[in-house]
Amino acid sequence: MKKIIGSILIVIPIVLMTGCYDYTEYEEMQLVFGFGIDKGEEDDELIVTVQSSGFKKTDVQSMGGGGSSSGGSPNSSINKASSKTIMGAIDKLQQIISKELFFGYIKVIVVGNEVAKEHMDDIMAFFYMSPRVRGSAYLLIAEDKAYDTLSTVNLSDSDLSAKSLENAINKSVRSGVAFPIKLSDYYNIELSNGWEPAIPQVSYYRTKSKEDEEQGGDTKEKETNTNPNIVQEEDGYHLIREMVVFKDNKKIGVIDERETLCFGFITGQKINSSYVIDMPSEDSFLGFRFLKNAGKLNTKIEEGQIKAEIKVSVNASLDEYKGKKKLDDIEVIQSFEDKLSQALKKDIEKTIATVQKELKADIFGIGRRLFQQHPYQWNDHYKDDWEELFPNVKTEVKVKVKILNTGSNVEPFGIKE
Amino acid sequence: MDKQNQAVDSCSNRLENNLEKNVKAIKSKLKNDKYLVVGKVFNFYGEYTIIYMEKMADKDWINRYIIAALRKIERRHRHLSDISTSNWVETISRYVINSVNVKKSRLKSDIVTEIIKGNTCIFYNNSDKALVIGTRKVDKRSVEKTQTEVTVLGSKEAFTEDLATNIVLIKRRYKTDKLKFSNYVLGQLSNTDVTICWIQDTASQQLVDEISRRVSKIDVDIIYDVSMIIQLIEDNPLSIWSQHVLTERPDIVSNHLAEGKIAILCDNSPFALIVPVSLFYNLMSPDDYYERPIVGTFFRLLRYIGIIISIYLSPLYLAFTTHNHAIVPPDLAITISDGRVGVPFPSFVELLLMTFIIDLLREAGIRLPRAMGSAIGILGAVVIGQAAVSAGYVSASLVIIISITAIANFAIPSNLMFNSIRIVNYLMIVAAGIFGIFGIHFFSILVLWQLVRHKTYGISILAPVVPGKTSALKDIFVRAPIGKLRKNMKKN
C-alpha cells in the first residue's frame, strides 16, 4: 500500500510540474519550406523571405477530400521582412504571420547575390548556431534577388516554389550542370582547411500572361510598403545551372556548365548526363551518356613542389553515332574511347586552369587531400598559406574511359548496302 | 470428497435400522423435489426402496438392470441364501446388479450428495447400509469445433462443460500411466469437481505440491468457472498481465503438459487452465508447430511485429505530430497538417476518442448474432470512419492509424494478452500525449521494469528471456525444427 501511495506522490508532481511542455498542434504552426535572404535597402539590413504552407480556408463541403485541398487551390504564402539581423527579421515576420513559424521542414535556403558577396559568414553563423533549421536543407545562390526567386511558382511542378526547387536540385544529376549541396555539407567544407565550397546558382524567369499585356500599364495590384510584407506569387520557372565559387565566405565567381561537369568528374559526384564529341572533319559525331564515374585525387610533394594527380574513370554508353564505322569492331570502340578520354582530359585541364589561375579558390579539395596524405607537412608549412600556394600546384590528369554498350544496332543508321 | 463428509460423521448422519425412517430422512433433506423418484421393489427376500433423481439418472438403465434384476430374483437363488441386513450390499452387488460401479454408504449426507449427482440409492429392509450405484447421465453438449481459438491446421476439438468428457479428451492423447490426476471438490454450496493433472517426472514435484496445496485451500461458496480458481491461487491478482493460459483445446493442453506444466480443469467450464506460464506462451499459436520451421518462424515474427505495432503505432503518431515534429518528412507533414484543417479537437483527445470508439465497436460486435457481426464490423469501420472525416470531426490520417492498429490487434492469439495490451496501449497514448517520445521511452521502461520483477510460482514471467540462456530461446522468437524441440527424438 505504501508503495502505491509513494509512486502516486512521485508521479503527480512530475506531471504537474513539467506538464505538456512543447505540445503544439499542426494547426498552430506555420510550416516554412523556403527561406531567402537578401540585402536590404539600407546598408546593413537584410531582407528575409519566408515561404510557408499555411492553410487557406476552403469550402466546408469539400472537407470530404480534406487531404486533397493542397492539390486544388494554391496553398503557400510568401512573406518578407527586413531588419538588421535574421533574428530581428523573423520577429517582424511573426507580426504578419499569426501562427508560430516552424523551421524544421525547410527544404531550400536561397541566398541573394549581393549577400553572397559580403555577408555569407553572418548568415551561416546564424544557421550553424540555431538548432531549429535542419542540416539537410539545400543551399542555393540566387542570380539576382532571393525573394523574386521564391515568389516564382512553377504550377506544373508543385504549388510550393521551394518544393519545385528541391525537385530540380535532386534531378540536377541528370543534366550534370549543378551538384546539390546541403547546409551540413557547407559547414563541413567551410570549416575544414584547404577546401572551398561551390554552390549551385538559381535563376528565375517569369512568364507573362496575356491579360497583363492587354491591360498595359494599368496594373490592378497595389504595391504595399510595410516592413513585414506579403510577396505576390507569379508564374514562371527556375533554372539551376552554374555553380558559384566561394572564397573566404565571399562569392568570387561562377563556373559555367562545362566547367561544372568537369568539377563533378574531379570530385567524384554522380553524373548521368550526356556528352557530345563533334568531328566535323569526318562528318560524324559521337553522343555519349555517362553511367558511372569515379574520381581519385592523389597528392605528392616532390622537392617542395606540390603535385596533384587526378585520375578519373568513366563508364559511358554510346547513345548516338553519326558516321560510317561498324560498331562490332573492337578497334573502333577503342578509338571512340580514346577520343572521349582525350576530350574529357582537355576539358578537365581547362577547368582546373580556370579555377586555379583566375578564381584561385580550391573547390576540388586538393588542400584537404594534401592534409589527409601528408598531415605533418600540411600542419607545418602549407596550412596557413594555402591560398597563395594553390595556384602553383602542378596537376596531372588521367582519364580512363570504358564504353559499356553501343546501343541495339551494330551498323549505324543511314548506311545503305 | 470424503474429507468434507468425514467431518460431519456424527450420529445423526448415520442411517438407522429402519427403512421408513431412512427414506423419510432422505426425502426431507431433498424437500419435495419434483424430480425425486422414490420407488419400492418387492421380491422374495424383502423390500427394497430405490431413490433417484429423474433427468439426472439414466432411467432406462435403472429399469432394465436394477429393477428388473431385483424382481427376477427367484425363490431360492443359489448365492443369496445367507443374505442378511448386514451383508446384503455385498451379496446383491456381487450376484444381482449388472454393474460394478457400486458403493456402500452409511451416511445420510453422502447419500443425498450421490442422489443429487444422479446416482441411484437402494435401501433394504431395516438395514443401516445403503447401496449406491453409479447411473449418472446428464444432458451435455457434444464435443464441437472450437469457436474462440481457431487455427488452420490441427485438431479442432474443444472442451465441453462436462469434466469427465474433458478428462477423456486429454487422456486419449497420453496413453501412459505417467499422466496423473488429483481431484478436489471445492465450493461449499456448489461442490464442484476440480481436477489437476500433470505428467509425473516431467513436471517438478515441488510445483505440483505447491499448486495442489493452493487449490485445496480454496474456501468459497461457489466456484462458477475455472477463471475463478486462477484468481484465487495466483501470486499477483492485481497485475494486468495474465500469468496463465486459458485454452479450449485439448491439443494445446497436451502440448503444455509435456513441457512440465500443470493443467487445472473444472466441472461446468469448457476452459482448461495451464500454470505456470510466462508471457510468451500467450503469444504462441498452435499453428506455428503444425507448420514447417521456417514458415512457423516467419509467422511468429509477423505476430510479434503486429504486437509491437498495436502497442506503439498510435502513441508514436501522437508523439510525432505534437511534440517531436521534426522527425516527420516534410511532404508527409503537409499531408497531415492539411488533414487536420478544421478539426475541432486537439490530436490527443481525437486519438483517445477514436481508440475508444474502436474498442466499443469490437465489444459490441461480440454480442451481435453471427450473421450480422462481420457486416456490422466492416460497415462500422468504413462508414463511421468516413463519415467522421467528412463531417470534420477527425482527421483522415488518424483513421488510417487507428485501422492499422485495430488490424494488428487481431494478430494477438490469446484473448488474455489482448486485454493487457489494450490497457498498455491506452496508457502509452496518455504518456505520449503528455511527454512526447520521452514519455514513450519512460513508460516502456516502467513496463519492462515491472515485467522483469514479476514472478509467478517462483518463475519469472519473462521466463526464458530473463535468465538469458540462448539455448532456451529457440522456441520463443523463432521456432526451431522439431528435432531440437523434443528432446526424446534425439535418442532415435
GROMACS .gro file of N, CA and C in nm, chain A residues 3-4 14-15 18-27 29 31 33 53-58 60-61 63-64 66-71 75 102 104-107 134 160 163 166, chain B residues 238 318 320-349 386 389-392 396 433-435 442 453:
model
  258
    3LYS      N    1   0.377   0.147  -0.117
    3LYS     CA    2   0.442   0.163  -0.248
    3LYS      C    3   0.351   0.238  -0.342
    4ILE      N    4   0.221   0.203  -0.339
    4ILE     CA    5   0.129   0.267  -0.434
    4ILE      C    6   0.118   0.414  -0.404
   14ILE      N    7   0.550   1.516  -1.104
   14ILE     CA    8   0.618   1.514  -1.234
   14ILE      C    9   0.525   1.568  -1.340
   15VAL      N   10   0.401   1.521  -1.337
   15VAL     CA   11   0.309   1.566  -1.442
   15VAL      C   12   0.274   1.713  -1.424
   18THR      N   13   0.607   1.945  -1.501
   18THR     CA   14   0.654   1.954  -1.639
   18THR      C   15   0.538   1.972  -1.734
   19GLY      N   16   0.431   1.902  -1.710
   19GLY     CA   17   0.311   1.923  -1.789
   19GLY      C   18   0.331   1.891  -1.935
   20CYS      N   19   0.255   1.951  -2.018
   20CYS     CA   20   0.263   1.922  -2.160
   20CYS      C   21   0.350   2.026  -2.226
   21TYR      N   22   0.470   2.045  -2.174
   21TYR     CA   23   0.560   2.141  -2.236
   21TYR      C   24   0.588   2.100  -2.379
   22ASP      N   25   0.585   2.195  -2.466
   22ASP     CA   26   0.621   2.169  -2.605
   22ASP      C   27   0.513   2.096  -2.682
   23TYR      N   28   0.391   2.103  -2.634
   23TYR     CA   29   0.281   2.041  -2.708
   23TYR      C   30   0.228   2.143  -2.806
   24THR      N   31   0.254   2.123  -2.934
   24THR     CA   32   0.197   2.215  -3.034
   24THR      C   33   0.130   2.133  -3.141
   25GLU      N   34   0.011   2.174  -3.177
   25GLU     CA   35  -0.060   2.106  -3.283
   25GLU      C   36  -0.019   2.164  -3.417
   26TYR      N   37  -0.044   2.090  -3.522
   26TYR     CA   38  -0.008   2.138  -3.655
   26TYR      C   39  -0.083   2.264  -3.693
   27GLU      N   40  -0.205   2.279  -3.639
   27GLU     CA   41  -0.279   2.397  -3.683
   27GLU      C   42  -0.231   2.525  -3.617
   29MET      N   43   0.093   2.589  -3.615
   29MET     CA   44   0.225   2.613  -3.670
   29MET      C   45   0.214   2.652  -3.814
   31LEU      N   46   0.425   2.606  -4.132
   31LEU     CA   47   0.540   2.528  -4.174
   31LEU      C   48   0.617   2.602  -4.282
   33PHE      N   49   0.890   2.626  -4.567
   33PHE     CA   50   0.962   2.538  -4.658
   33PHE      C   51   1.075   2.605  -4.731
   53SER      N   52   0.364   2.707  -4.581
   53SER     CA   53   0.239   2.644  -4.623
   53SER      C   54   0.139   2.666  -4.513
   54GLY      N   55   0.063   2.772  -4.526
   54GLY     CA   56  -0.039   2.795  -4.425
   54GLY      C   57  -0.162   2.722  -4.470
   55PHE      N   58  -0.274   2.733  -4.400
   55PHE     CA   59  -0.391   2.675  -4.464
   55PHE      C   60  -0.484   2.786  -4.507
   56LYS      N   61  -0.536   2.764  -4.628
   56LYS     CA   62  -0.634   2.860  -4.677
   56LYS      C   63  -0.769   2.800  -4.653
   57LYS      N   64  -0.863   2.879  -4.610
   57LYS     CA   65  -0.995   2.825  -4.581
   57LYS      C   66  -1.060   2.780  -4.711
   58THR      N   67  -1.092   2.653  -4.716
   58THR     CA   68  -1.162   2.604  -4.835
   58THR      C   69  -1.308   2.585  -4.800
   60VAL      N   70  -1.655   2.434  -4.694
   60VAL     CA   71  -1.679   2.331  -4.593
   60VAL      C   72  -1.719   2.200  -4.660
   61GLN      N   73  -1.790   2.208  -4.775
   61GLN     CA   74  -1.834   2.085  -4.842
   61GLN      C   75  -1.717   2.004  -4.890
   63MET      N   76  -1.458   1.939  -4.752
   63MET     CA   77  -1.378   1.880  -4.645
   63MET      C   78  -1.366   1.731  -4.665
   64GLY      N   79  -1.461   1.677  -4.745
   64GLY     CA   80  -1.458   1.533  -4.767
   64GLY      C   81  -1.326   1.488  -4.827
   66GLY      N   82  -1.052   1.625  -4.768
   66GLY     CA   83  -0.970   1.717  -4.689
   66GLY      C   84  -0.824   1.710  -4.721
   67GLY      N   85  -0.776   1.589  -4.747
   67GLY     CA   86  -0.634   1.577  -4.772
   67GLY      C   87  -0.595   1.631  -4.907
   68SER      N   88  -0.692   1.647  -4.995
   68SER     CA   89  -0.654   1.687  -5.131
   68SER      C   90  -0.669   1.837  -5.152
   69SER      N   91  -0.691   1.909  -5.043
   69SER     CA   92  -0.713   2.052  -5.064
   69SER      C   93  -0.586   2.119  -5.112
   70SER      N   94  -0.470   2.055  -5.083
   70SER     CA   95  -0.348   2.120  -5.129
   70SER      C   96  -0.329   2.097  -5.277
   71GLY      N   97  -0.399   1.996  -5.331
   71GLY     CA   98  -0.381   1.974  -5.473
   71GLY      C   99  -0.464   2.070  -5.554
   75ASN      N  100  -0.154   2.677  -5.194
   75ASN     CA  101  -0.158   2.670  -5.050
   75ASN      C  102  -0.037   2.734  -4.986
  102PHE      N  103   0.764   2.753  -3.798
  102PHE     CA  104   0.835   2.630  -3.764
  102PHE      C  105   0.935   2.602  -3.874
  104GLY      N  106   1.156   2.350  -3.898
  104GLY     CA  107   1.212   2.217  -3.904
  104GLY      C  108   1.197   2.150  -4.039
  105TYR      N  109   1.116   2.205  -4.126
  105TYR     CA  110   1.093   2.137  -4.254
  105TYR      C  111   1.151   2.215  -4.371
  106ILE      N  112   1.248   2.302  -4.346
  106ILE     CA  113   1.298   2.387  -4.456
  106ILE      C  114   1.360   2.301  -4.564
  107LYS      N  115   1.320   2.325  -4.688
  107LYS     CA  116   1.375   2.247  -4.798
  107LYS      C  117   1.491   2.318  -4.866
  134ARG      N  118   1.703   2.243  -4.000
  134ARG     CA  119   1.768   2.114  -4.016
  134ARG      C  120   1.881   2.122  -4.117
  160LEU      N  121   0.432   2.476  -5.419
  160LEU     CA  122   0.530   2.549  -5.341
  160LEU      C  123   0.656   2.563  -5.424
  163LYS      N  124   0.937   2.351  -5.303
  163LYS     CA  125   0.935   2.210  -5.340
  163LYS      C  126   0.981   2.191  -5.484
  166GLU      N  127   1.346   2.209  -5.484
  166GLU     CA  128   1.408   2.088  -5.432
  166GLU      C  129   1.405   1.976  -5.535
  655LEU      N  130  -0.351  -0.845  -0.874
  655LEU     CA  131  -0.378  -0.710  -0.921
  655LEU      C  132  -0.300  -0.675  -1.048
  735LEU      N  133   0.110   1.005  -3.230
  735LEU     CA  134   0.076   1.122  -3.150
  735LEU      C  135   0.201   1.200  -3.112
  737PHE      N  136   0.484   1.215  -3.270
  737PHE     CA  137   0.547   1.280  -3.384
  737PHE      C  138   0.468   1.399  -3.434
  738THR      N  139   0.337   1.400  -3.411
  738THR     CA  140   0.264   1.516  -3.464
  738THR      C  141   0.238   1.621  -3.360
  739THR      N  142   0.273   1.595  -3.234
  739THR     CA  143   0.250   1.701  -3.137
  739THR      C  144   0.378   1.747  -3.068
  740HIS      N  145   0.468   1.657  -3.035
  740HIS     CA  146   0.585   1.703  -2.960
  740HIS      C  147   0.712   1.706  -3.043
  741ASN      N  148   0.734   1.604  -3.122
  741ASN     CA  149   0.859   1.596  -3.197
  741ASN      C  150   0.830   1.609  -3.345
  742HIS      N  151   0.804   1.730  -3.390
  742HIS     CA  152   0.759   1.745  -3.528
  742HIS      C  153   0.867   1.721  -3.630
  743ALA      N  154   0.994   1.745  -3.594
  743ALA     CA  155   1.098   1.750  -3.697
  743ALA      C  156   1.129   1.612  -3.755
  744ILE      N  157   1.081   1.505  -3.691
  744ILE     CA  158   1.113   1.372  -3.743
  744ILE      C  159   1.034   1.343  -3.870
  745VAL      N  160   0.915   1.402  -3.878
  745VAL     CA  161   0.828   1.370  -3.990
  745VAL      C  162   0.888   1.427  -4.118
  746PRO      N  163   0.889   1.351  -4.228
  746PRO     CA  164   0.937   1.407  -4.354
  746PRO      C  165   0.847   1.523  -4.398
  747PRO      N  166   0.904   1.626  -4.462
  747PRO     CA  167   0.825   1.747  -4.489
  747PRO      C  168   0.700   1.723  -4.573
  748ASP      N  169   0.710   1.632  -4.670
  748ASP     CA  170   0.593   1.611  -4.755
  748ASP      C  171   0.480   1.546  -4.678
  749LEU      N  172   0.516   1.452  -4.589
  749LEU     CA  173   0.414   1.391  -4.505
  749LEU      C  174   0.354   1.494  -4.412
  750ALA      N  175   0.439   1.590  -4.368
  750ALA     CA  176   0.389   1.693  -4.277
  750ALA      C  177   0.281   1.776  -4.345
  751ILE      N  178   0.301   1.801  -4.475
  751ILE     CA  179   0.200   1.879  -4.546
  751ILE      C  180   0.068   1.803  -4.547
  752THR      N  181   0.077   1.672  -4.577
  752THR     CA  182  -0.046   1.592  -4.585
  752THR      C  183  -0.118   1.587  -4.451
  753ILE      N  184  -0.040   1.564  -4.345
  753ILE     CA  185  -0.104   1.552  -4.214
  753ILE      C  186  -0.164   1.685  -4.173
  754SER      N  187  -0.090   1.793  -4.195
  754SER     CA  188  -0.143   1.920  -4.146
  754SER      C  189  -0.261   1.966  -4.229
  755ASP      N  190  -0.263   1.929  -4.357
  755ASP     CA  191  -0.382   1.962  -4.435
  755ASP      C  192  -0.501   1.881  -4.388
  756GLY      N  193  -0.475   1.756  -4.347
  756GLY     CA  194  -0.586   1.675  -4.300
  756GLY      C  195  -0.645   1.728  -4.171
  757ARG      N  196  -0.567   1.801  -4.095
  757ARG     CA  197  -0.618   1.849  -3.967
  757ARG      C  198  -0.691   1.982  -3.980
  758VAL      N  199  -0.708   2.029  -4.104
  758VAL     CA  200  -0.776   2.157  -4.121
  758VAL      C  201  -0.918   2.149  -4.068
  759GLY      N  202  -0.955   2.237  -3.980
  759GLY     CA  203  -1.092   2.244  -3.935
  759GLY      C  204  -1.132   2.141  -3.831
  760VAL      N  205  -1.039   2.059  -3.784
  760VAL     CA  206  -1.077   1.959  -3.684
  760VAL      C  207  -1.086   2.027  -3.548
  761PRO      N  208  -1.196   2.010  -3.479
  761PRO     CA  209  -1.213   2.088  -3.355
  761PRO      C  210  -1.134   2.035  -3.236
  762PHE      N  211  -1.101   1.904  -3.235
  762PHE     CA  212  -1.038   1.851  -3.115
  762PHE      C  213  -0.887   1.854  -3.127
  763PRO      N  214  -0.818   1.869  -3.018
  763PRO     CA  215  -0.672   1.851  -3.024
  763PRO      C  216  -0.638   1.706  -3.055
  764SER      N  217  -0.520   1.682  -3.106
  764SER     CA  218  -0.481   1.547  -3.151
  764SER      C  219  -0.496   1.443  -3.041
  765PHE      N  220  -0.462   1.480  -2.922
  765PHE     CA  221  -0.463   1.389  -2.809
  765PHE      C  222  -0.605   1.337  -2.784
  766VAL      N  223  -0.699   1.431  -2.776
  766VAL     CA  224  -0.837   1.395  -2.749
  766VAL      C  225  -0.894   1.314  -2.864
  803GLN      N  226  -1.537   0.711  -4.239
  803GLN     CA  227  -1.554   0.805  -4.349
  803GLN      C  228  -1.646   0.920  -4.310
  806VAL      N  229  -1.468   1.165  -4.090
  806VAL     CA  230  -1.375   1.252  -4.163
  806VAL      C  231  -1.451   1.357  -4.243
  807SER      N  232  -1.561   1.314  -4.309
  807SER     CA  233  -1.635   1.411  -4.390
  807SER      C  234  -1.697   1.519  -4.304
  808ALA      N  235  -1.744   1.480  -4.186
  808ALA     CA  236  -1.806   1.581  -4.101
  808ALA      C  237  -1.703   1.671  -4.039
  809GLY      N  238  -1.576   1.632  -4.047
  809GLY     CA  239  -1.473   1.719  -3.993
  809GLY      C  240  -1.444   1.697  -3.847
  813ALA      N  241  -0.814   1.255  -4.148
  813ALA     CA  242  -0.811   1.130  -4.225
  813ALA      C  243  -0.692   1.044  -4.188
  850GLY      N  244   0.105   1.164  -2.523
  850GLY     CA  245   0.040   1.294  -2.536
  850GLY      C  246   0.094   1.395  -2.439
  851ILE      N  247   0.140   1.348  -2.323
  851ILE     CA  248   0.188   1.443  -2.223
  851ILE      C  249   0.336   1.472  -2.242
  852PHE      N  250   0.416   1.371  -2.269
  852PHE     CA  251   0.560   1.393  -2.271
  852PHE      C  252   0.624   1.370  -2.407
  859PHE      N  253   0.995   0.647  -2.141
  859PHE     CA  254   0.986   0.635  -1.996
  859PHE      C  255   0.885   0.528  -1.958
  870ARG      N  256   1.036  -0.780  -1.280
  870ARG     CA  257   1.026  -0.817  -1.139
  870ARG      C  258   0.911  -0.912  -1.110
   0.00000   0.00000   0.00000
